[in-house]
Amino acid sequence: MSRHISRSPLAVLLLATLLAALGACSGADRSASPACAGAPATCSARGASASPETAAPAGATAATDRPSPAPSPTAEPTVTAGARTASGTPAATTHCSSPGACGFPDATTTGPRIPLKPHHTGYLAVRTNGLVIRGWDITGALDIYADDVTVIDSRITSDSWWGVNLRPGFSGLRVLHSTVTAVPGKGPDNGGVDYAVSNMGGSSVEVGWCDVSVFGDALSMGQGDLHDNYVHDIVPFVNLGGEWQHTNTVISGGGNTGQLIIRHNTLLNPTGLKQGASGSIGLFADTGVVRNVTVDHNWVAGGAYALYGGDKGATGIKVTDNVFSTQYHPASGGYGVVAHWNAGGAGNVWRNNRMSDGRTVRPGPVT
């Protein structure tokens, strides 16, 4: 999972173990899907997913370093006049003024929906199955050693390795309608903080309608359901190995056995190319083959490349209907839109992806 020079996942586990040592509801989804400002009906903004109701169960209490890639002209987007989607509707031909203007998540459609009560937990190991944490304003970090834990309508401000972490052997974690952020300069990795939501295990984690910021590798997992989130304002830092931390809004190290779904999120990585920018979505074969990933209908911007596509051997990667924004770089990422896309991989699909200015995006081959 980790891509630092200075430590491995085992080191993270040992460090966290040495630290000293969360009810329920969800209403109708707050977000609406406004039409694209000042544009004809070509942006095709899909409505946000419906918010589930979550009931508290009875008795519940409240890296391997990767050098910066060289520019790759094959990954640059192209302009296709009059391009049409598979359904025959025109691709976007005009600018969207912002993610929210095209119906993508932003600060107004994510985060807690109820008043919060302060809880200065520090590092907290959660060991109660079915626990629901709701309405908490947490100063600290949650380390989950239990099944079916839900964090909902809460805020977490961390100065640890993560905001919420699921340990191996446990399942059912959901983080919904919450803000997960950190204090720059206070984290253990040489003053940096690493993972907003981390999945160390082999089960799926759901993260939905969350406002996530600061963390270097914000949503870190091989399998999960990441939807309707707003990830932004990543803060770069030099890690314990003395290198700029490679930053990603979503990162997967490969070797996953389940599915990773990345759908209807706003994923912004403003990190500079000389400050460790990696991807907005980083699908890396660091620990095994990348497989079974859906990247659908997201607003994506920033990184060295906006999307790292899994590399050689990647299969079942579906990248569809995404908007790659030019807000940080003309090609969305500093060097281009996509790198390491395996066009010949079984089940790999690239369809109807476009720039925010309307250009059609076609990936280059794996290099």
mmCIF file of C-alpha atoms in Angstrom:
data_model
loop_
_atom_site.group_PDB
_atom_site.id
_atom_site.type_symbol
_atom_site.label_atom_id
_atom_site.label_comp_id
_atom_site.label_asym_id
_atom_site.label_seq_id
_atom_site.Cartn_x
_atom_site.Cartn_y
_atom_site.Cartn_z
ATOM 1 C CA MET A 1 0.000 0.000 0.000
ATOM 2 C CA SER A 2 2.729 2.443 0.959
ATOM 3 C CA ARG A 3 5.058 3.878 -1.622
ATOM 4 C CA HIS A 4 7.561 5.576 0.675
ATOM 5 C CA ILE A 5 11.270 4.968 0.591
ATOM 6 C CA SER A 6 11.546 5.084 4.346
ATOM 7 C CA ARG A 7 9.009 2.569 5.496
ATOM 8 C CA SER A 8 6.878 -0.420 4.556
ATOM 9 C CA PRO A 9 3.258 -1.284 5.511
ATOM 10 C CA LEU A 10 4.702 -3.437 8.283
ATOM 11 C CA ALA A 11 6.592 -0.465 9.640
ATOM 12 C CA VAL A 12 3.372 1.570 9.611
ATOM 13 C CA LEU A 13 1.634 -1.238 11.485
ATOM 14 C CA LEU A 14 4.364 -1.390 14.131
ATOM 15 C CA LEU A 15 4.439 2.375 14.564
ATOM 16 C CA ALA A 16 0.659 2.577 14.920
ATOM 17 C CA THR A 17 0.661 -0.256 17.455
ATOM 18 C CA LEU A 18 3.125 1.657 19.596
ATOM 19 C CA LEU A 19 0.802 4.646 19.819
ATOM 20 C CA ALA A 20 -1.270 5.054 23.038
ATOM 21 C CA ALA A 21 -3.459 2.145 23.062
ATOM 22 C CA LEU A 22 -16.811 6.086 17.442
ATOM 23 C CA GLY A 23 -25.887 7.143 16.253
ATOM 24 C CA ALA A 24 -26.845 6.507 12.966
ATOM 25 C CA CYS A 25 -28.920 7.943 10.186
ATOM 26 C CA SER A 26 -28.701 9.256 6.738
ATOM 27 C CA GLY A 27 -31.308 11.270 4.987
ATOM 28 C CA ALA A 28 -31.906 12.018 1.387
ATOM 29 C CA ASP A 29 -28.834 13.019 -0.532
ATOM 30 C CA ARG A 30 -28.071 16.700 -0.148
ATOM 31 C CA SER A 31 -26.631 17.137 -3.592
ATOM 32 C CA ALA A 32 -28.465 18.106 -6.688
ATOM 33 C CA SER A 33 -27.034 17.937 -10.164
ATOM 34 C CA PRO A 34 -27.180 21.432 -11.615
ATOM 35 C CA ALA A 35 -26.868 21.854 -15.311
ATOM 36 C CA CYS A 36 -23.524 22.944 -16.681
ATOM 37 C CA ALA A 37 -23.321 26.673 -16.330
ATOM 38 C CA GLY A 38 -23.610 28.469 -19.610
ATOM 39 C CA ALA A 39 -23.368 25.307 -21.701
ATOM 40 C CA PRO A 40 -25.791 23.342 -23.820
ATOM 41 C CA ALA A 41 -26.874 19.929 -22.616
ATOM 42 C CA THR A 42 -23.631 18.282 -23.650
ATOM 43 C CA CYS A 43 -21.963 17.838 -20.268
ATOM 44 C CA SER A 44 -24.327 15.033 -19.364
ATOM 45 C CA ALA A 45 -23.941 15.466 -15.610
ATOM 46 C CA ARG A 46 -25.078 12.336 -13.878
ATOM 47 C CA GLY A 47 -26.958 12.687 -10.606
ATOM 48 C CA ALA A 48 -25.155 11.818 -7.406
ATOM 49 C CA SER A 49 -25.847 8.443 -5.897
ATOM 50 C CA ALA A 50 -28.703 8.198 -3.445
ATOM 51 C CA SER A 51 -27.635 8.335 0.191
ATOM 52 C CA PRO A 52 -28.467 5.192 2.163
ATOM 53 C CA GLU A 53 -30.066 5.100 5.561
ATOM 54 C CA THR A 54 -27.818 3.705 8.263
ATOM 55 C CA ALA A 55 -29.327 2.374 11.466
ATOM 56 C CA ALA A 56 -27.301 1.814 14.626
ATOM 57 C CA PRO A 57 -27.308 -1.849 15.607
ATOM 58 C CA ALA A 58 -28.598 -2.793 19.013
ATOM 59 C CA GLY A 59 -26.052 -2.104 21.738
ATOM 60 C CA ALA A 60 -23.855 0.114 19.614
ATOM 61 C CA THR A 61 -22.076 2.943 21.332
ATOM 62 C CA ALA A 62 -21.716 6.243 20.243
ATOM 63 C CA ALA A 63 6.332 3.035 -0.674
ATOM 64 C CA THR A 64 8.296 2.022 -3.107
ATOM 65 C CA ASP A 65 9.623 5.279 -4.534
ATOM 66 C CA ARG A 66 8.806 6.045 -8.145
ATOM 67 C CA PRO A 67 10.859 8.705 -9.951
ATOM 68 C CA SER A 68 9.003 11.430 -11.752
ATOM 69 C CA PRO A 69 8.145 10.190 -15.259
ATOM 70 C CA ALA A 70 9.521 11.821 -18.354
ATOM 71 C CA PRO A 71 7.033 13.586 -20.585
ATOM 72 C CA SER A 72 5.276 11.175 -22.924
ATOM 73 C CA PRO A 73 3.763 12.641 -26.087
ATOM 74 C CA THR A 74 1.696 9.483 -26.598
ATOM 75 C CA ALA A 75 -0.349 10.331 -23.518
ATOM 76 C CA GLU A 76 -1.336 13.784 -24.688
ATOM 77 C CA PRO A 77 -5.053 14.310 -25.405
ATOM 78 C CA THR A 78 -6.274 14.857 -28.925
ATOM 79 C CA VAL A 79 -9.037 16.971 -30.360
ATOM 80 C CA THR A 80 -11.796 15.125 -32.166
ATOM 81 C CA ALA A 81 -14.272 17.444 -33.792
ATOM 82 C CA GLY A 82 -17.859 16.395 -33.495
ATOM 83 C CA ALA A 83 -17.002 13.389 -31.333
ATOM 84 C CA ARG A 84 -19.983 11.430 -30.083
ATOM 85 C CA THR A 85 -20.492 9.042 -27.226
ATOM 86 C CA ALA A 86 -21.497 5.412 -27.596
ATOM 87 C CA SER A 87 -25.122 6.467 -27.115
ATOM 88 C CA GLY A 88 -24.880 8.957 -29.989
ATOM 89 C CA THR A 89 -24.986 12.118 -27.876
ATOM 90 C CA PRO A 90 -22.310 14.746 -28.523
ATOM 91 C CA ALA A 91 -19.251 14.838 -26.298
ATOM 92 C CA ALA A 92 -18.712 17.998 -24.256
ATOM 93 C CA THR A 93 -17.743 20.929 -26.450
ATOM 94 C CA THR A 94 -17.623 23.817 -23.965
ATOM 95 C CA HIS A 95 -15.947 24.607 -20.692
ATOM 96 C CA CYS A 96 -17.484 23.712 -17.382
ATOM 97 C CA SER A 97 -16.774 26.563 -15.002
ATOM 98 C CA SER A 98 -16.200 24.251 -12.013
ATOM 99 C CA PRO A 99 -16.921 20.688 -10.891
ATOM 100 C CA GLY A 100 -20.062 21.805 -9.060
ATOM 101 C CA ALA A 101 -21.341 23.612 -12.146
ATOM 102 C CA CYS A 102 -21.397 20.273 -13.952
ATOM 103 C CA GLY A 103 -22.942 18.307 -11.109
ATOM 104 C CA PHE A 104 -19.771 16.871 -9.632
ATOM 105 C CA PRO A 105 -19.153 16.866 -5.855
ATOM 106 C CA ASP A 106 -17.820 19.938 -4.088
ATOM 107 C CA ALA A 107 -17.846 21.420 -0.597
ATOM 108 C CA THR A 108 -21.606 22.038 -0.758
ATOM 109 C CA THR A 109 -22.528 18.397 -1.414
ATOM 110 C CA THR A 110 -20.100 16.568 0.865
ATOM 111 C CA GLY A 111 -19.267 16.404 4.552
ATOM 112 C CA PRO A 112 -21.458 16.276 7.677
ATOM 113 C CA ARG A 113 -25.128 17.286 7.539
ATOM 114 C CA ILE A 114 -25.716 17.700 11.279
ATOM 115 C CA PRO A 115 -24.137 19.640 14.173
ATOM 116 C CA LEU A 116 -21.085 17.944 15.660
ATOM 117 C CA LYS A 117 -19.823 17.401 19.208
ATOM 118 C CA PRO A 118 -16.069 17.554 19.954
ATOM 119 C CA HIS A 119 -14.327 14.276 20.770
ATOM 120 C CA HIS A 120 -10.595 14.497 21.457
ATOM 121 C CA THR A 121 -9.906 10.812 20.967
ATOM 122 C CA GLY A 122 -6.265 10.887 19.923
ATOM 123 C CA TYR A 123 -5.325 7.529 18.477
ATOM 124 C CA LEU A 124 -8.372 5.262 18.987
ATOM 125 C CA ALA A 125 -8.454 1.528 18.284
ATOM 126 C CA VAL A 126 -12.058 0.531 17.501
ATOM 127 C CA ARG A 127 -12.854 -3.047 18.495
ATOM 128 C CA THR A 128 -16.698 -3.077 18.656
ATOM 129 C CA ASN A 129 -18.430 -4.845 15.788
ATOM 130 C CA GLY A 130 -21.267 -2.814 14.285
ATOM 131 C CA LEU A 131 -20.230 0.430 15.961
ATOM 132 C CA VAL A 132 -21.766 3.578 14.466
ATOM 133 C CA ILE A 133 -19.955 6.875 15.019
ATOM 134 C CA ARG A 134 -22.226 9.779 14.169
ATOM 135 C CA GLY A 135 -22.031 13.498 14.888
ATOM 136 C CA TRP A 136 -18.491 13.375 16.271
ATOM 137 C CA ASP A 137 -15.925 16.103 15.664
ATOM 138 C CA ILE A 138 -12.867 13.936 16.212
ATOM 139 C CA THR A 139 -9.375 15.170 16.916
ATOM 140 C CA GLY A 140 -7.393 12.017 16.377
ATOM 141 C CA ALA A 141 -7.392 8.925 14.200
ATOM 142 C CA LEU A 142 -9.489 5.742 14.043
ATOM 143 C CA ASP A 143 -7.817 2.340 13.719
ATOM 144 C CA ILE A 144 -10.509 -0.256 12.972
ATOM 145 C CA TYR A 145 -10.136 -3.773 14.385
ATOM 146 C CA ALA A 146 -13.843 -4.685 13.969
ATOM 147 C CA ASP A 147 -16.480 -5.587 11.393
ATOM 148 C CA ASP A 148 -19.262 -3.378 10.019
ATOM 149 C CA VAL A 149 -18.122 -0.092 11.547
ATOM 150 C CA THR A 150 -19.794 3.048 10.174
ATOM 151 C CA VAL A 151 -18.459 6.584 10.478
ATOM 152 C CA ILE A 152 -21.181 8.983 9.340
ATOM 153 C CA ASP A 153 -21.886 12.725 9.595
ATOM 154 C CA SER A 154 -18.605 13.289 11.409
ATOM 155 C CA ARG A 155 -15.348 15.164 11.050
ATOM 156 C CA ILE A 156 -11.895 13.714 11.618
ATOM 157 C CA THR A 157 -8.836 15.932 12.013
ATOM 158 C CA SER A 158 -5.786 13.709 12.176
ATOM 159 C CA ASP A 159 -2.137 14.113 12.984
ATOM 160 C CA SER A 160 -1.422 10.399 12.589
ATOM 161 C CA TRP A 161 -0.607 8.187 9.611
ATOM 162 C CA TRP A 162 -4.295 8.152 8.620
ATOM 163 C CA GLY A 163 -7.755 9.417 9.410
ATOM 164 C CA VAL A 164 -9.504 6.017 9.285
ATOM 165 C CA ASN A 165 -7.729 2.708 8.762
ATOM 166 C CA LEU A 166 -9.198 -0.802 8.347
ATOM 167 C CA ARG A 167 -6.956 -3.616 9.583
ATOM 168 C CA PRO A 168 -6.458 -6.958 7.797
ATOM 169 C CA GLY A 169 -9.051 -9.586 8.621
ATOM 170 C CA PHE A 170 -11.910 -7.128 9.169
ATOM 171 C CA SER A 171 -14.639 -5.948 6.794
ATOM 172 C CA GLY A 172 -17.691 -3.759 6.295
ATOM 173 C CA LEU A 173 -16.165 -0.340 7.008
ATOM 174 C CA ARG A 174 -18.203 2.620 5.710
ATOM 175 C CA VAL A 175 -17.182 6.288 5.905
ATOM 176 C CA LEU A 176 -20.108 8.464 4.779
ATOM 177 C CA HIS A 177 -21.026 12.164 4.749
ATOM 178 C CA SER A 178 -17.885 13.051 6.686
ATOM 179 C CA THR A 179 -14.931 15.408 6.510
ATOM 180 C CA VAL A 180 -11.518 13.792 6.776
ATOM 181 C CA THR A 181 -8.632 16.207 7.033
ATOM 182 C CA ALA A 182 -5.340 16.652 8.842
ATOM 183 C CA VAL A 183 -2.964 19.192 10.363
ATOM 184 C CA PRO A 184 -0.068 19.933 7.998
ATOM 185 C CA GLY A 185 3.263 19.712 9.778
ATOM 186 C CA LYS A 186 1.911 17.563 12.629
ATOM 187 C CA GLY A 187 1.971 14.109 11.079
ATOM 188 C CA PRO A 188 4.459 11.376 12.014
ATOM 189 C CA ASP A 189 5.990 11.064 8.539
ATOM 190 C CA ASN A 190 8.377 13.967 8.990
ATOM 191 C CA GLY A 191 5.424 16.262 9.652
ATOM 192 C CA GLY A 192 3.333 14.833 6.827
ATOM 193 C CA VAL A 193 0.120 12.814 6.893
ATOM 194 C CA ASP A 194 -0.479 9.965 4.530
ATOM 195 C CA TYR A 195 -3.895 8.298 4.183
ATOM 196 C CA ALA A 196 -7.320 9.798 4.780
ATOM 197 C CA VAL A 197 -8.993 6.381 4.480
ATOM 198 C CA SER A 198 -6.757 3.348 4.281
ATOM 199 C CA ASN A 199 -7.718 -0.278 3.628
ATOM 200 C CA MET A 200 -5.034 -2.708 4.776
ATOM 201 C CA GLY A 201 -7.315 -5.715 4.341
ATOM 202 C CA GLY A 202 -8.803 -7.767 1.542
ATOM 203 C CA SER A 203 -12.431 -6.612 1.827
ATOM 204 C CA SER A 204 -14.262 -3.672 0.310
ATOM 205 C CA VAL A 205 -14.516 -0.269 2.032
ATOM 206 C CA GLU A 206 -17.225 2.268 1.132
ATOM 207 C CA VAL A 207 -16.358 5.956 1.160
ATOM 208 C CA GLY A 208 -19.184 8.247 0.029
ATOM 209 C CA TRP A 209 -20.132 11.950 0.120
ATOM 210 C CA CYS A 210 -16.912 12.806 1.976
ATOM 211 C CA ASP A 211 -14.846 16.007 1.909
ATOM 212 C CA VAL A 212 -11.196 14.913 2.002
ATOM 213 C CA SER A 213 -8.129 17.134 2.068
ATOM 214 C CA VAL A 214 -4.453 17.426 3.046
ATOM 215 C CA PHE A 215 -3.416 13.721 3.055
ATOM 216 C CA GLY A 216 -0.674 12.705 0.596
ATOM 217 C CA ASP A 217 -2.333 9.496 -0.639
ATOM 218 C CA ALA A 218 -5.890 10.369 0.283
ATOM 219 C CA LEU A 219 -7.972 7.245 -0.506
ATOM 220 C CA SER A 220 -5.707 4.214 -0.398
ATOM 221 C CA MET A 221 -7.118 0.760 -1.189
ATOM 222 C CA GLY A 222 -7.104 -2.144 -3.595
ATOM 223 C CA GLN A 223 -10.833 -2.789 -3.316
ATOM 224 C CA GLY A 224 -13.660 -0.486 -2.365
ATOM 225 C CA ASP A 225 -16.578 1.698 -3.456
ATOM 226 C CA LEU A 226 -15.492 5.339 -3.686
ATOM 227 C CA HIS A 227 -18.350 7.569 -4.797
ATOM 228 C CA ASP A 228 -19.567 11.169 -4.583
ATOM 229 C CA ASN A 229 -16.441 12.397 -2.784
ATOM 230 C CA TYR A 230 -14.606 15.713 -3.026
ATOM 231 C CA VAL A 231 -10.833 15.244 -2.664
ATOM 232 C CA HIS A 232 -8.817 18.437 -2.839
ATOM 233 C CA ASP A 233 -6.007 20.591 -1.421
ATOM 234 C CA ILE A 234 -3.450 17.846 -0.944
ATOM 235 C CA VAL A 235 -0.456 19.227 0.965
ATOM 236 C CA PRO A 236 2.962 18.033 -0.266
ATOM 237 C CA PHE A 237 5.708 17.162 2.189
ATOM 238 C CA VAL A 238 9.172 15.656 2.408
ATOM 239 C CA ASN A 239 8.854 12.222 4.009
ATOM 240 C CA LEU A 240 11.129 10.463 6.487
ATOM 241 C CA GLY A 241 13.275 9.203 3.637
ATOM 242 C CA GLY A 242 14.097 12.788 2.668
ATOM 243 C CA GLU A 243 12.120 12.601 -0.558
ATOM 244 C CA TRP A 244 9.011 14.439 -1.645
ATOM 245 C CA GLN A 245 6.042 12.222 -0.827
ATOM 246 C CA HIS A 246 4.361 11.021 -4.014
ATOM 247 C CA THR A 247 0.777 12.309 -3.884
ATOM 248 C CA ASN A 248 -2.434 10.790 -5.251
ATOM 249 C CA THR A 249 -6.102 11.445 -4.522
ATOM 250 C CA VAL A 250 -6.813 7.725 -5.041
ATOM 251 C CA ILE A 251 -4.096 5.086 -4.965
ATOM 252 C CA SER A 252 -4.081 1.326 -5.421
ATOM 253 C CA GLY A 253 -0.952 -0.787 -5.312
ATOM 254 C CA GLY A 254 -2.344 -3.748 -7.259
ATOM 255 C CA GLY A 255 -2.680 -7.333 -6.171
ATOM 256 C CA ASN A 256 -6.335 -6.810 -5.242
ATOM 257 C CA THR A 257 -8.755 -9.731 -5.204
ATOM 258 C CA GLY A 258 -11.979 -7.683 -5.224
ATOM 259 C CA GLN A 259 -13.304 -4.733 -7.222
ATOM 260 C CA LEU A 260 -12.344 -1.095 -6.892
ATOM 261 C CA ILE A 261 -15.087 1.288 -8.040
ATOM 262 C CA ILE A 262 -14.256 4.989 -8.404
ATOM 263 C CA ARG A 263 -17.472 6.705 -9.488
ATOM 264 C CA HIS A 264 -18.762 10.293 -9.523
ATOM 265 C CA ASN A 265 -15.988 11.915 -7.511
ATOM 266 C CA THR A 266 -14.130 15.205 -7.815
ATOM 267 C CA LEU A 267 -10.437 14.318 -7.575
ATOM 268 C CA LEU A 268 -8.018 17.250 -7.509
ATOM 269 C CA ASN A 269 -4.269 16.920 -7.061
ATOM 270 C CA PRO A 270 -2.678 20.377 -7.187
ATOM 271 C CA THR A 271 0.792 19.151 -6.128
ATOM 272 C CA GLY A 272 3.604 20.622 -8.203
ATOM 273 C CA LEU A 273 5.706 18.414 -10.449
ATOM 274 C CA LYS A 274 8.778 19.168 -8.347
ATOM 275 C CA GLN A 275 6.940 18.461 -5.082
ATOM 276 C CA GLY A 276 6.094 14.804 -5.548
ATOM 277 C CA ALA A 277 3.044 14.901 -7.831
ATOM 278 C CA SER A 278 2.156 11.387 -8.917
ATOM 279 C CA GLY A 279 -1.431 10.902 -10.108
ATOM 280 C CA SER A 280 -4.926 12.028 -9.358
ATOM 281 C CA ILE A 281 -5.835 8.364 -9.763
ATOM 282 C CA GLY A 282 -2.839 6.083 -9.325
ATOM 283 C CA LEU A 283 -3.376 2.449 -10.313
ATOM 284 C CA PHE A 284 0.098 1.004 -9.758
ATOM 285 C CA ALA A 285 1.374 -2.558 -9.990
ATOM 286 C CA ASP A 286 3.529 -2.094 -6.885
ATOM 287 C CA THR A 287 2.405 -5.217 -5.029
ATOM 288 C CA GLY A 288 0.740 -7.219 -7.807
ATOM 289 C CA VAL A 289 -1.287 -7.094 -11.006
ATOM 290 C CA VAL A 290 -3.943 -4.375 -11.211
ATOM 291 C CA ARG A 291 -7.369 -5.814 -12.052
ATOM 292 C CA ASN A 292 -11.107 -5.129 -11.831
ATOM 293 C CA VAL A 293 -11.155 -1.336 -11.490
ATOM 294 C CA THR A 294 -13.999 0.918 -12.673
ATOM 295 C CA VAL A 295 -13.250 4.624 -13.118
ATOM 296 C CA ASP A 296 -16.543 6.163 -14.184
ATOM 297 C CA HIS A 297 -17.898 9.705 -14.430
ATOM 298 C CA ASN A 298 -15.317 11.535 -12.327
ATOM 299 C CA TRP A 299 -13.920 15.065 -12.540
ATOM 300 C CA VAL A 300 -10.149 14.598 -12.480
ATOM 301 C CA ALA A 301 -7.323 17.145 -12.431
ATOM 302 C CA GLY A 302 -3.656 17.287 -11.578
ATOM 303 C CA GLY A 303 -0.740 15.002 -10.909
ATOM 304 C CA ALA A 304 2.193 14.159 -13.108
ATOM 305 C CA TYR A 305 -0.355 12.189 -15.116
ATOM 306 C CA ALA A 306 -3.992 12.529 -14.149
ATOM 307 C CA LEU A 307 -4.429 8.742 -14.382
ATOM 308 C CA TYR A 308 -1.972 5.878 -14.111
ATOM 309 C CA GLY A 309 -3.783 2.994 -15.810
ATOM 310 C CA GLY A 310 -2.327 -0.150 -14.249
ATOM 311 C CA ASP A 311 0.568 -0.953 -16.584
ATOM 312 C CA LYS A 312 1.291 -4.194 -18.445
ATOM 313 C CA GLY A 313 -0.813 -7.108 -17.303
ATOM 314 C CA ALA A 314 -3.679 -4.947 -16.035
ATOM 315 C CA THR A 315 -7.102 -6.431 -16.844
ATOM 316 C CA GLY A 316 -10.715 -5.465 -16.262
ATOM 317 C CA ILE A 317 -9.935 -1.736 -16.125
ATOM 318 C CA LYS A 318 -12.945 0.324 -17.297
ATOM 319 C CA VAL A 319 -12.402 4.077 -17.721
ATOM 320 C CA THR A 320 -15.600 5.701 -18.970
ATOM 321 C CA ASP A 321 -17.305 9.109 -19.144
ATOM 322 C CA ASN A 322 -14.704 11.022 -17.139
ATOM 323 C CA VAL A 323 -13.905 14.722 -17.433
ATOM 324 C CA PHE A 324 -10.206 15.577 -17.218
ATOM 325 C CA SER A 325 -9.958 19.185 -16.115
ATOM 326 C CA THR A 326 -7.349 21.675 -17.322
ATOM 327 C CA GLN A 327 -7.435 23.732 -14.125
ATOM 328 C CA TYR A 328 -3.845 22.865 -13.147
ATOM 329 C CA HIS A 329 -2.288 21.819 -16.471
ATOM 330 C CA PRO A 330 -3.359 22.114 -20.131
ATOM 331 C CA ALA A 331 -3.242 18.308 -20.398
ATOM 332 C CA SER A 332 -4.896 17.753 -16.982
ATOM 333 C CA GLY A 333 -1.714 16.179 -15.612
ATOM 334 C CA GLY A 334 1.624 17.926 -15.937
ATOM 335 C CA TYR A 335 2.880 15.410 -18.496
ATOM 336 C CA GLY A 336 -0.445 14.264 -19.891
ATOM 337 C CA VAL A 337 -3.789 12.697 -19.150
ATOM 338 C CA VAL A 338 -2.899 9.013 -18.850
ATOM 339 C CA ALA A 339 0.157 6.789 -18.590
ATOM 340 C CA HIS A 340 0.652 3.016 -18.517
ATOM 341 C CA TRP A 341 -2.688 2.166 -20.129
ATOM 342 C CA ASN A 342 -2.802 -1.461 -21.270
ATOM 343 C CA ALA A 343 -5.064 -1.187 -24.319
ATOM 344 C CA GLY A 344 -4.793 -4.903 -25.091
ATOM 345 C CA GLY A 345 -5.646 -6.138 -21.627
ATOM 346 C CA ALA A 346 -8.673 -8.434 -21.302
ATOM 347 C CA GLY A 347 -11.761 -6.448 -20.351
ATOM 348 C CA ASN A 348 -10.023 -3.082 -20.492
ATOM 349 C CA VAL A 349 -12.343 -0.331 -21.784
ATOM 350 C CA TRP A 350 -11.583 3.311 -22.568
ATOM 351 C CA ARG A 351 -14.737 5.182 -23.667
ATOM 352 C CA ASN A 352 -16.070 8.728 -23.868
ATOM 353 C CA ASN A 353 -13.403 10.399 -21.769
ATOM 354 C CA ARG A 354 -12.841 14.062 -22.516
ATOM 355 C CA MET A 355 -11.169 17.241 -21.367
ATOM 356 C CA SER A 356 -13.153 19.934 -19.628
ATOM 357 C CA ASP A 357 -12.674 22.049 -22.748
ATOM 358 C CA GLY A 358 -14.258 19.348 -24.917
ATOM 359 C CA ARG A 359 -11.225 17.595 -26.405
ATOM 360 C CA THR A 360 -11.499 13.834 -26.731
ATOM 361 C CA VAL A 361 -8.889 11.881 -24.756
ATOM 362 C CA ARG A 362 -7.235 8.857 -26.326
ATOM 363 C CA PRO A 363 -4.585 7.001 -24.303
ATOM 364 C CA GLY A 364 -1.228 6.054 -25.668
ATOM 365 C CA PRO A 365 0.263 2.553 -25.371
ATOM 366 C CA VAL A 366 2.052 1.183 -22.330
ATOM 367 C CA THR A 367 5.634 2.414 -22.300
#
